[in-house]
Amino acid sequence: VYSIRDDAANNLKRLAEEFVPEWAIQHIIPKVIEMINNQMTILQAISLLTPVMGSEITCSKLLPIAINASKV
């Protein structure tokens, strides 16, 4: 199960690299939010997306998701 989730997180990163951050915000970030019940998967996805998305998007979009996931 872990390897499937790991592959999914890596695929999200690859998609974010191929498209502009605005596209990723609209299409990838909602998928990451849907994974909120699986803390490890969401944190893995965020750690992979952070270098691709840049600091502004990371702070405004990804950091709040990570904080929320840590509270679940």
N, CA, C and O atoms as CSV, one atom per row, in Angstrom:
chain,resi,resn,atom,element,x,y,z
A,1,VAL,N,N,0.829,-1.189,0.000
A,1,VAL,CA,C,0.000,0.000,0.000
A,1,VAL,C,C,0.877,1.259,0.000
A,1,VAL,O,O,0.577,2.231,-0.692
A,2,TYR,N,N,1.967,1.230,0.784
A,2,TYR,CA,C,2.830,2.406,0.854
A,2,TYR,C,C,3.410,2.749,-0.510
A,2,TYR,O,O,3.457,3.917,-0.895
A,3,SER,N,N,3.850,1.731,-1.241
A,3,SER,CA,C,4.483,2.012,-2.537
A,3,SER,C,C,3.492,2.623,-3.519
A,3,SER,O,O,3.876,3.444,-4.352
A,4,ILE,N,N,2.235,2.237,-3.434
A,4,ILE,CA,C,1.208,2.822,-4.308
A,4,ILE,C,C,1.006,4.289,-3.953
A,4,ILE,O,O,0.927,5.139,-4.839
A,5,ARG,N,N,0.923,4.584,-2.669
A,5,ARG,CA,C,0.749,5.974,-2.233
A,5,ARG,C,C,1.975,6.811,-2.563
A,5,ARG,O,O,1.857,7.977,-2.941
A,6,ASP,N,N,3.149,6.212,-2.418
A,6,ASP,CA,C,4.385,6.903,-2.763
A,6,ASP,C,C,4.428,7.215,-4.256
A,6,ASP,O,O,4.805,8.318,-4.652
A,7,ASP,N,N,4.045,6.249,-5.078
A,7,ASP,CA,C,3.994,6.477,-6.526
A,7,ASP,C,C,2.990,7.573,-6.873
A,7,ASP,O,O,3.248,8.403,-7.745
A,8,ALA,N,N,1.851,7.575,-6.192
A,8,ALA,CA,C,0.839,8.603,-6.445
A,8,ALA,C,C,1.385,9.989,-6.108
A,8,ALA,O,O,1.168,10.941,-6.858
A,9,ALA,N,N,2.082,10.102,-4.999
A,9,ALA,CA,C,2.666,11.391,-4.613
A,9,ALA,C,C,3.705,11.835,-5.634
A,9,ALA,O,O,3.766,13.013,-5.987
A,10,ASN,N,N,4.516,10.908,-6.105
A,10,ASN,CA,C,5.515,11.245,-7.127
A,10,ASN,C,C,4.861,11.648,-8.440
A,10,ASN,O,O,5.366,12.525,-9.141
A,11,ASN,N,N,3.744,11.017,-8.778
A,11,ASN,CA,C,3.019,11.403,-9.994
A,11,ASN,C,C,2.456,12.815,-9.870
A,11,ASN,O,O,2.460,13.569,-10.844
A,12,LEU,N,N,1.973,13.181,-8.685
A,12,LEU,CA,C,1.494,14.553,-8.475
A,12,LEU,C,C,2.627,15.546,-8.687
A,12,LEU,O,O,2.431,16.601,-9.289
A,13,LYS,N,N,3.806,15.207,-8.192
A,13,LYS,CA,C,4.966,16.082,-8.375
A,13,LYS,C,C,5.286,16.238,-9.854
A,13,LYS,O,O,5.529,17.350,-10.324
A,14,ARG,N,N,5.288,15.131,-10.590
A,14,ARG,CA,C,5.597,15.198,-12.026
A,14,ARG,C,C,4.579,16.053,-12.777
A,14,ARG,O,O,4.946,16.825,-13.663
A,15,LEU,N,N,3.316,15.916,-12.427
A,15,LEU,CA,C,2.289,16.747,-13.059
A,15,LEU,C,C,2.523,18.223,-12.757
A,15,LEU,O,O,2.403,19.071,-13.641
A,16,ALA,N,N,2.854,18.522,-11.513
A,16,ALA,CA,C,3.109,19.918,-11.136
A,16,ALA,C,C,4.313,20.471,-11.880
A,16,ALA,O,O,4.344,21.655,-12.216
A,17,GLU,N,N,5.299,19.632,-12.139
A,17,GLU,CA,C,6.479,20.082,-12.882
A,17,GLU,C,C,6.142,20.361,-14.345
A,17,GLU,O,O,6.723,21.260,-14.953
A,18,GLU,N,N,5.219,19.609,-14.905
A,18,GLU,CA,C,4.864,19.751,-16.318
A,18,GLU,C,C,3.975,20.962,-16.587
A,18,GLU,O,O,4.048,21.566,-17.657
A,19,PHE,N,N,3.146,21.311,-15.626
A,19,PHE,CA,C,2.195,22.399,-15.812
A,19,PHE,C,C,2.581,23.581,-14.923
A,19,PHE,O,O,3.425,23.447,-14.037
A,20,VAL,N,N,1.970,24.718,-15.160
A,20,VAL,CA,C,2.263,25.916,-14.368
A,20,VAL,C,C,1.677,25.773,-12.960
A,20,VAL,O,O,0.724,25.019,-12.764
A,21,PRO,N,N,2.238,26.488,-11.978
A,21,PRO,CA,C,1.721,26.385,-10.609
A,21,PRO,C,C,0.225,26.699,-10.492
A,21,PRO,O,O,-0.466,26.094,-9.672
A,22,GLU,N,N,-0.275,27.623,-11.290
A,22,GLU,CA,C,-1.697,27.961,-11.221
A,22,GLU,C,C,-2.557,26.747,-11.559
A,22,GLU,O,O,-3.597,26.525,-10.940
A,23,TRP,N,N,-2.118,25.961,-12.546
A,23,TRP,CA,C,-2.838,24.735,-12.900
A,23,TRP,C,C,-2.785,23.757,-11.731
A,23,TRP,O,O,-3.785,23.124,-11.394
A,24,ALA,N,N,-1.625,23.643,-11.125
A,24,ALA,CA,C,-1.467,22.724,-9.997
A,24,ALA,C,C,-2.356,23.134,-8.827
A,24,ALA,O,O,-2.927,22.281,-8.148
A,25,ILE,N,N,-2.472,24.443,-8.592
A,25,ILE,CA,C,-3.338,24.918,-7.507
A,25,ILE,C,C,-4.774,24.484,-7.759
A,25,ILE,O,O,-5.465,24.066,-6.830
A,26,GLN,N,N,-5.224,24.578,-8.982
A,26,GLN,CA,C,-6.607,24.238,-9.311
A,26,GLN,C,C,-6.860,22.738,-9.350
A,26,GLN,O,O,-7.950,22.290,-8.995
A,27,HIS,N,N,-5.872,21.954,-9.774
A,27,HIS,CA,C,-6.124,20.540,-10.026
A,27,HIS,C,C,-5.424,19.581,-9.063
A,27,HIS,O,O,-5.964,18.515,-8.767
A,28,ILE,N,N,-4.260,19.927,-8.578
A,28,ILE,CA,C,-3.521,19.010,-7.714
A,28,ILE,C,C,-3.812,19.265,-6.237
A,28,ILE,O,O,-4.043,18.325,-5.477
A,29,ILE,N,N,-3.800,20.523,-5.834
A,29,ILE,CA,C,-4.006,20.842,-4.419
A,29,ILE,C,C,-5.337,20.287,-3.903
A,29,ILE,O,O,-5.364,19.756,-2.793
A,30,PRO,N,N,-6.447,20.384,-4.654
A,30,PRO,CA,C,-7.686,19.760,-4.165
A,30,PRO,C,C,-7.546,18.247,-3.946
A,30,PRO,O,O,-8.147,17.699,-3.022
A,31,LYS,N,N,-6.767,17.582,-4.779
A,31,LYS,CA,C,-6.543,16.141,-4.604
A,31,LYS,C,C,-5.734,15.876,-3.340
A,31,LYS,O,O,-5.975,14.895,-2.636
A,32,VAL,N,N,-4.783,16.747,-3.058
A,32,VAL,CA,C,-3.990,16.602,-1.838
A,32,VAL,C,C,-4.896,16.775,-0.618
A,32,VAL,O,O,-4.781,16.029,0.354
A,33,ILE,N,N,-5.785,17.749,-0.669
A,33,ILE,CA,C,-6.713,17.989,0.441
A,33,ILE,C,C,-7.612,16.775,0.661
A,33,ILE,O,O,-7.948,16.459,1.803
A,34,GLU,N,N,-8.004,16.094,-0.409
A,34,GLU,CA,C,-8.841,14.898,-0.286
A,34,GLU,C,C,-8.131,13.787,0.490
A,34,GLU,O,O,-8.788,12.910,1.051
A,35,MET,N,N,-6.813,13.816,0.526
A,35,MET,CA,C,-6.046,12.783,1.222
A,35,MET,C,C,-5.848,13.107,2.699
A,35,MET,O,O,-5.028,12.467,3.358
A,36,ILE,N,N,-6.568,14.073,3.229
A,36,ILE,CA,C,-6.328,14.584,4.577
A,36,ILE,C,C,-6.387,13.493,5.639
A,36,ILE,O,O,-5.733,13.614,6.675
A,37,ASN,N,N,-7.151,12.434,5.408
A,37,ASN,CA,C,-7.259,11.365,6.398
A,37,ASN,C,C,-6.021,10.480,6.462
A,37,ASN,O,O,-5.867,9.708,7.409
A,38,ASN,N,N,-5.151,10.574,5.491
A,38,ASN,CA,C,-3.915,9.799,5.514
A,38,ASN,C,C,-2.741,10.763,5.657
A,38,ASN,O,O,-2.209,11.268,4.669
A,39,GLN,N,N,-2.352,11.004,6.894
A,39,GLN,CA,C,-1.337,12.017,7.189
A,39,GLN,C,C,-0.022,11.771,6.466
A,39,GLN,O,O,0.564,12.706,5.919
A,40,MET,N,N,0.443,10.550,6.456
A,40,MET,CA,C,1.744,10.275,5.846
A,40,MET,C,C,1.719,10.545,4.342
A,40,MET,O,O,2.676,11.088,3.790
A,41,THR,N,N,0.632,10.168,3.685
A,41,THR,CA,C,0.530,10.388,2.245
A,41,THR,C,C,0.489,11.872,1.929
A,41,THR,O,O,1.168,12.333,1.011
A,42,ILE,N,N,-0.296,12.616,2.676
A,42,ILE,CA,C,-0.420,14.046,2.402
A,42,ILE,C,C,0.899,14.764,2.677
A,42,ILE,O,O,1.281,15.662,1.926
A,43,LEU,N,N,1.593,14.383,3.734
A,43,LEU,CA,C,2.874,15.022,4.029
A,43,LEU,C,C,3.930,14.647,2.998
A,43,LEU,O,O,4.780,15.467,2.651
A,44,GLN,N,N,3.881,13.412,2.509
A,44,GLN,CA,C,4.796,12.985,1.439
A,44,GLN,C,C,4.538,13.813,0.180
A,44,GLN,O,O,5.473,14.313,-0.445
A,45,ALA,N,N,3.261,13.954,-0.186
A,45,ALA,CA,C,2.912,14.721,-1.384
A,45,ALA,C,C,3.361,16.175,-1.242
A,45,ALA,O,O,3.917,16.751,-2.177
A,46,ILE,N,N,3.122,16.757,-0.087
A,46,ILE,CA,C,3.511,18.149,0.130
A,46,ILE,C,C,5.027,18.306,0.059
A,46,ILE,O,O,5.524,19.275,-0.515
A,47,SER,N,N,5.759,17.364,0.637
A,47,SER,CA,C,7.223,17.475,0.602
A,47,SER,C,C,7.754,17.394,-0.823
A,47,SER,O,O,8.773,18.007,-1.140
A,48,LEU,N,N,7.073,16.644,-1.682
A,48,LEU,CA,C,7.498,16.549,-3.079
A,48,LEU,C,C,7.066,17.766,-3.897
A,48,LEU,O,O,7.770,18.184,-4.816
A,49,LEU,N,N,5.911,18.328,-3.562
A,49,LEU,CA,C,5.391,19.469,-4.314
A,49,LEU,C,C,6.075,20.787,-3.943
A,49,LEU,O,O,6.155,21.693,-4.772
A,50,THR,N,N,6.563,20.900,-2.725
A,50,THR,CA,C,7.142,22.152,-2.236
A,50,THR,C,C,8.203,22.741,-3.160
A,50,THR,O,O,8.110,23.925,-3.484
A,51,PRO,N,N,9.212,21.979,-3.606
A,51,PRO,CA,C,10.223,22.593,-4.475
A,51,PRO,C,C,9.680,23.007,-5.838
A,51,PRO,O,O,10.216,23.913,-6.477
A,52,VAL,N,N,8.626,22.349,-6.278
A,52,VAL,CA,C,8.051,22.644,-7.591
A,52,VAL,C,C,7.171,23.887,-7.532
A,52,VAL,O,O,7.161,24.691,-8.465
A,53,MET,N,N,6.436,24.042,-6.442
A,53,MET,CA,C,5.434,25.098,-6.353
A,53,MET,C,C,6.015,26.457,-5.970
A,53,MET,O,O,5.406,27.484,-6.270
A,54,GLY,N,N,7.156,26.488,-5.328
A,54,GLY,CA,C,7.746,27.760,-4.923
A,54,GLY,C,C,7.299,28.179,-3.537
A,54,GLY,O,O,6.338,27.637,-2.991
A,55,SER,N,N,8.003,29.146,-2.973
A,55,SER,CA,C,7.776,29.514,-1.575
A,55,SER,C,C,6.431,30.190,-1.332
A,55,SER,O,O,5.794,29.943,-0.308
A,56,GLU,N,N,5.991,31.037,-2.254
A,56,GLU,CA,C,4.721,31.741,-2.038
A,56,GLU,C,C,3.552,30.764,-1.970
A,56,GLU,O,O,2.737,30.837,-1.050
A,57,ILE,N,N,3.464,29.860,-2.929
A,57,ILE,CA,C,2.375,28.880,-2.954
A,57,ILE,C,C,2.527,27.897,-1.800
A,57,ILE,O,O,1.538,27.486,-1.194
A,58,THR,N,N,3.758,27.525,-1.501
A,58,THR,CA,C,3.985,26.612,-0.381
A,58,THR,C,C,3.462,27.217,0.915
A,58,THR,O,O,2.773,26.546,1.683
A,59,CYS,N,N,3.785,28.472,1.157
A,59,CYS,CA,C,3.347,29.128,2.394
A,59,CYS,C,C,1.845,29.381,2.418
A,59,CYS,O,O,1.206,29.215,3.457
A,60,SER,N,N,1.282,29.776,1.296
A,60,SER,CA,C,-0.136,30.150,1.290
A,60,SER,C,C,-1.076,28.963,1.128
A,60,SER,O,O,-2.195,29.000,1.640
A,61,LYS,N,N,-0.651,27.910,0.430
A,61,LYS,CA,C,-1.548,26.784,0.145
A,61,LYS,C,C,-1.133,25.491,0.844
A,61,LYS,O,O,-1.956,24.837,1.484
A,62,LEU,N,N,0.146,25.123,0.720
A,62,LEU,CA,C,0.576,23.816,1.206
A,62,LEU,C,C,0.809,23.783,2.715
A,62,LEU,O,O,0.468,22.797,3.367
A,63,LEU,N,N,1.381,24.837,3.275
A,63,LEU,CA,C,1.640,24.865,4.714
A,63,LEU,C,C,0.357,24.729,5.534
A,63,LEU,O,O,0.335,23.952,6.489
A,64,PRO,N,N,-0.717,25.457,5.197
A,64,PRO,CA,C,-1.956,25.264,5.963
A,64,PRO,C,C,-2.493,23.830,5.882
A,64,PRO,O,O,-3.059,23.324,6.851
A,65,ILE,N,N,-2.319,23.183,4.739
A,65,ILE,CA,C,-2.763,21.793,4.609
A,65,ILE,C,C,-1.934,20.898,5.525
A,65,ILE,O,O,-2.476,20.027,6.205
A,66,ALA,N,N,-0.620,21.113,5.542
A,66,ALA,CA,C,0.261,20.308,6.400
A,66,ALA,C,C,-0.079,20.512,7.875
A,66,ALA,O,O,-0.105,19.553,8.646
A,67,ILE,N,N,-0.336,21.743,8.262
A,67,ILE,CA,C,-0.697,22.027,9.652
A,67,ILE,C,C,-2.009,21.352,10.000
A,67,ILE,O,O,-2.139,20.755,11.069
A,68,ASN,N,N,-2.980,21.441,9.106
A,68,ASN,CA,C,-4.273,20.806,9.336
A,68,ASN,C,C,-4.125,19.290,9.425
A,68,ASN,O,O,-4.768,18.655,10.261
A,69,ALA,N,N,-3.292,18.708,8.581
A,69,ALA,CA,C,-3.082,17.257,8.597
A,69,ALA,C,C,-2.446,16.813,9.907
A,69,ALA,O,O,-2.712,15.709,10.384
A,70,SER,N,N,-1.611,17.662,10.490
A,70,SER,CA,C,-0.958,17.287,11.745
A,70,SER,C,C,-1.932,17.286,12.917
A,70,SER,O,O,-1.644,16.705,13.964
A,71,LYS,N,N,-3.071,17.926,12.749
A,71,LYS,CA,C,-4.077,17.989,13.811
A,71,LYS,C,C,-5.058,16.826,13.760
A,71,LYS,O,O,-5.778,16.579,14.726
A,72,VAL,N,N,-5.090,16.108,12.633
A,72,VAL,CA,C,-6.064,15.013,12.465
A,72,VAL,C,C,-5.684,13.840,13.317
A,72,VAL,O,O,-6.379,12.824,13.313
